[in-house]
């Protein structure tokens, strides 16, 4: 389904939009669509990176605990 939206922007931004769209030989509407898709992908990438970093930290914490347990076993005087 296609929806119509209305955007208000400063004249400077509109002129920049027109110039960039012309440079790419696309309509202003297509340029805006591309810009939105680009930003959406960028945000998704950033959020994915954050999720990976959080998971990595959790994994690291678990690994550090396991390493500490192994260290205790290795230095156990009973062996």
mmCIF file of C-alpha atoms in Angstrom:
data_model
loop_
_atom_site.group_PDB
_atom_site.id
_atom_site.type_symbol
_atom_site.label_atom_id
_atom_site.label_comp_id
_atom_site.label_asym_id
_atom_site.label_seq_id
_atom_site.Cartn_x
_atom_site.Cartn_y
_atom_site.Cartn_z
ATOM 1 C CA UNK A 1 0.000 0.000 0.000
ATOM 2 C CA UNK A 2 1.314 3.439 -0.882
ATOM 3 C CA UNK A 3 0.728 6.335 1.481
ATOM 4 C CA UNK A 4 1.139 10.032 0.962
ATOM 5 C CA UNK A 5 3.086 12.082 3.490
ATOM 6 C CA UNK A 6 3.821 15.768 3.660
ATOM 7 C CA UNK A 7 7.188 17.135 4.763
ATOM 8 C CA UNK A 8 8.098 20.656 5.782
ATOM 9 C CA UNK A 9 11.723 21.635 5.388
ATOM 10 C CA UNK A 10 13.875 24.718 5.219
ATOM 11 C CA UNK A 11 14.467 26.195 1.777
ATOM 12 C CA UNK A 12 18.186 25.416 2.052
ATOM 13 C CA UNK A 13 17.500 21.744 2.707
ATOM 14 C CA UNK A 14 14.992 21.628 -0.144
ATOM 15 C CA UNK A 15 17.520 23.123 -2.552
ATOM 16 C CA UNK A 16 20.109 20.611 -1.386
ATOM 17 C CA UNK A 17 17.588 17.810 -1.908
ATOM 18 C CA UNK A 18 16.797 19.031 -5.419
ATOM 19 C CA UNK A 19 20.482 19.287 -6.304
ATOM 20 C CA UNK A 20 21.362 15.822 -4.989
ATOM 21 C CA UNK A 21 18.347 14.221 -6.663
ATOM 22 C CA UNK A 22 19.282 15.868 -9.944
ATOM 23 C CA UNK A 23 22.886 14.732 -9.556
ATOM 24 C CA UNK A 24 21.701 11.133 -9.133
ATOM 25 C CA UNK A 25 19.124 11.608 -11.883
ATOM 26 C CA UNK A 26 16.247 10.506 -9.667
ATOM 27 C CA UNK A 27 13.064 12.200 -8.563
ATOM 28 C CA UNK A 28 12.994 14.061 -5.278
ATOM 29 C CA UNK A 29 10.581 11.453 -3.969
ATOM 30 C CA UNK A 30 12.916 8.614 -4.919
ATOM 31 C CA UNK A 31 15.824 10.449 -3.325
ATOM 32 C CA UNK A 32 13.869 10.791 -0.066
ATOM 33 C CA UNK A 33 12.910 7.092 -0.182
ATOM 34 C CA UNK A 34 16.571 6.154 -0.677
ATOM 35 C CA UNK A 35 17.638 8.429 2.162
ATOM 36 C CA UNK A 36 15.101 6.853 4.508
ATOM 37 C CA UNK A 37 16.193 3.331 3.525
ATOM 38 C CA UNK A 38 19.833 4.317 4.019
ATOM 39 C CA UNK A 39 19.137 5.696 7.500
ATOM 40 C CA UNK A 40 17.019 2.667 8.429
ATOM 41 C CA UNK A 41 19.864 0.330 7.444
ATOM 42 C CA UNK A 42 22.363 2.455 9.350
ATOM 43 C CA UNK A 43 20.219 2.350 12.488
ATOM 44 C CA UNK A 44 19.691 -1.417 12.136
ATOM 45 C CA UNK A 45 23.450 -1.881 11.789
ATOM 46 C CA UNK A 46 24.116 0.217 14.887
ATOM 47 C CA UNK A 47 21.500 -1.661 16.916
ATOM 48 C CA UNK A 48 22.866 -5.026 15.741
ATOM 49 C CA UNK A 49 26.364 -3.929 16.813
ATOM 50 C CA UNK A 50 25.011 -2.990 20.253
ATOM 51 C CA UNK A 51 23.295 -6.383 20.618
ATOM 52 C CA UNK A 52 26.496 -8.179 19.605
ATOM 53 C CA UNK A 53 28.529 -6.127 22.080
ATOM 54 C CA UNK A 54 26.094 -6.923 24.900
ATOM 55 C CA UNK A 55 26.162 -10.632 24.024
ATOM 56 C CA UNK A 56 29.944 -10.534 23.803
ATOM 57 C CA UNK A 57 30.208 -8.980 27.267
ATOM 58 C CA UNK A 58 27.907 -11.619 28.707
ATOM 59 C CA UNK A 59 29.953 -14.334 27.042
ATOM 60 C CA UNK A 60 33.146 -12.756 28.315
ATOM 61 C CA UNK A 61 31.834 -12.660 31.872
ATOM 62 C CA UNK A 62 30.936 -16.345 31.636
ATOM 63 C CA UNK A 63 34.338 -17.169 30.188
ATOM 64 C CA UNK A 64 36.100 -15.294 32.969
ATOM 65 C CA UNK A 65 34.186 -17.327 35.563
ATOM 66 C CA UNK A 66 35.078 -20.580 33.837
ATOM 67 C CA UNK A 67 38.725 -19.491 33.573
ATOM 68 C CA UNK A 68 38.774 -18.680 37.280
ATOM 69 C CA UNK A 69 37.337 -22.120 38.075
ATOM 70 C CA UNK A 70 39.934 -23.829 35.888
ATOM 71 C CA UNK A 71 42.665 -21.759 37.518
ATOM 72 C CA UNK A 72 41.554 -22.957 40.950
ATOM 73 C CA UNK A 73 41.565 -26.581 39.769
ATOM 74 C CA UNK A 74 45.021 -26.231 38.212
ATOM 75 C CA UNK A 75 46.452 -24.860 41.446
ATOM 76 C CA UNK A 76 44.666 -27.326 43.718
ATOM 77 C CA UNK A 77 47.254 -28.768 46.136
ATOM 78 C CA UNK A 78 45.414 -32.128 46.209
ATOM 79 C CA UNK A 79 46.707 -33.025 42.734
#
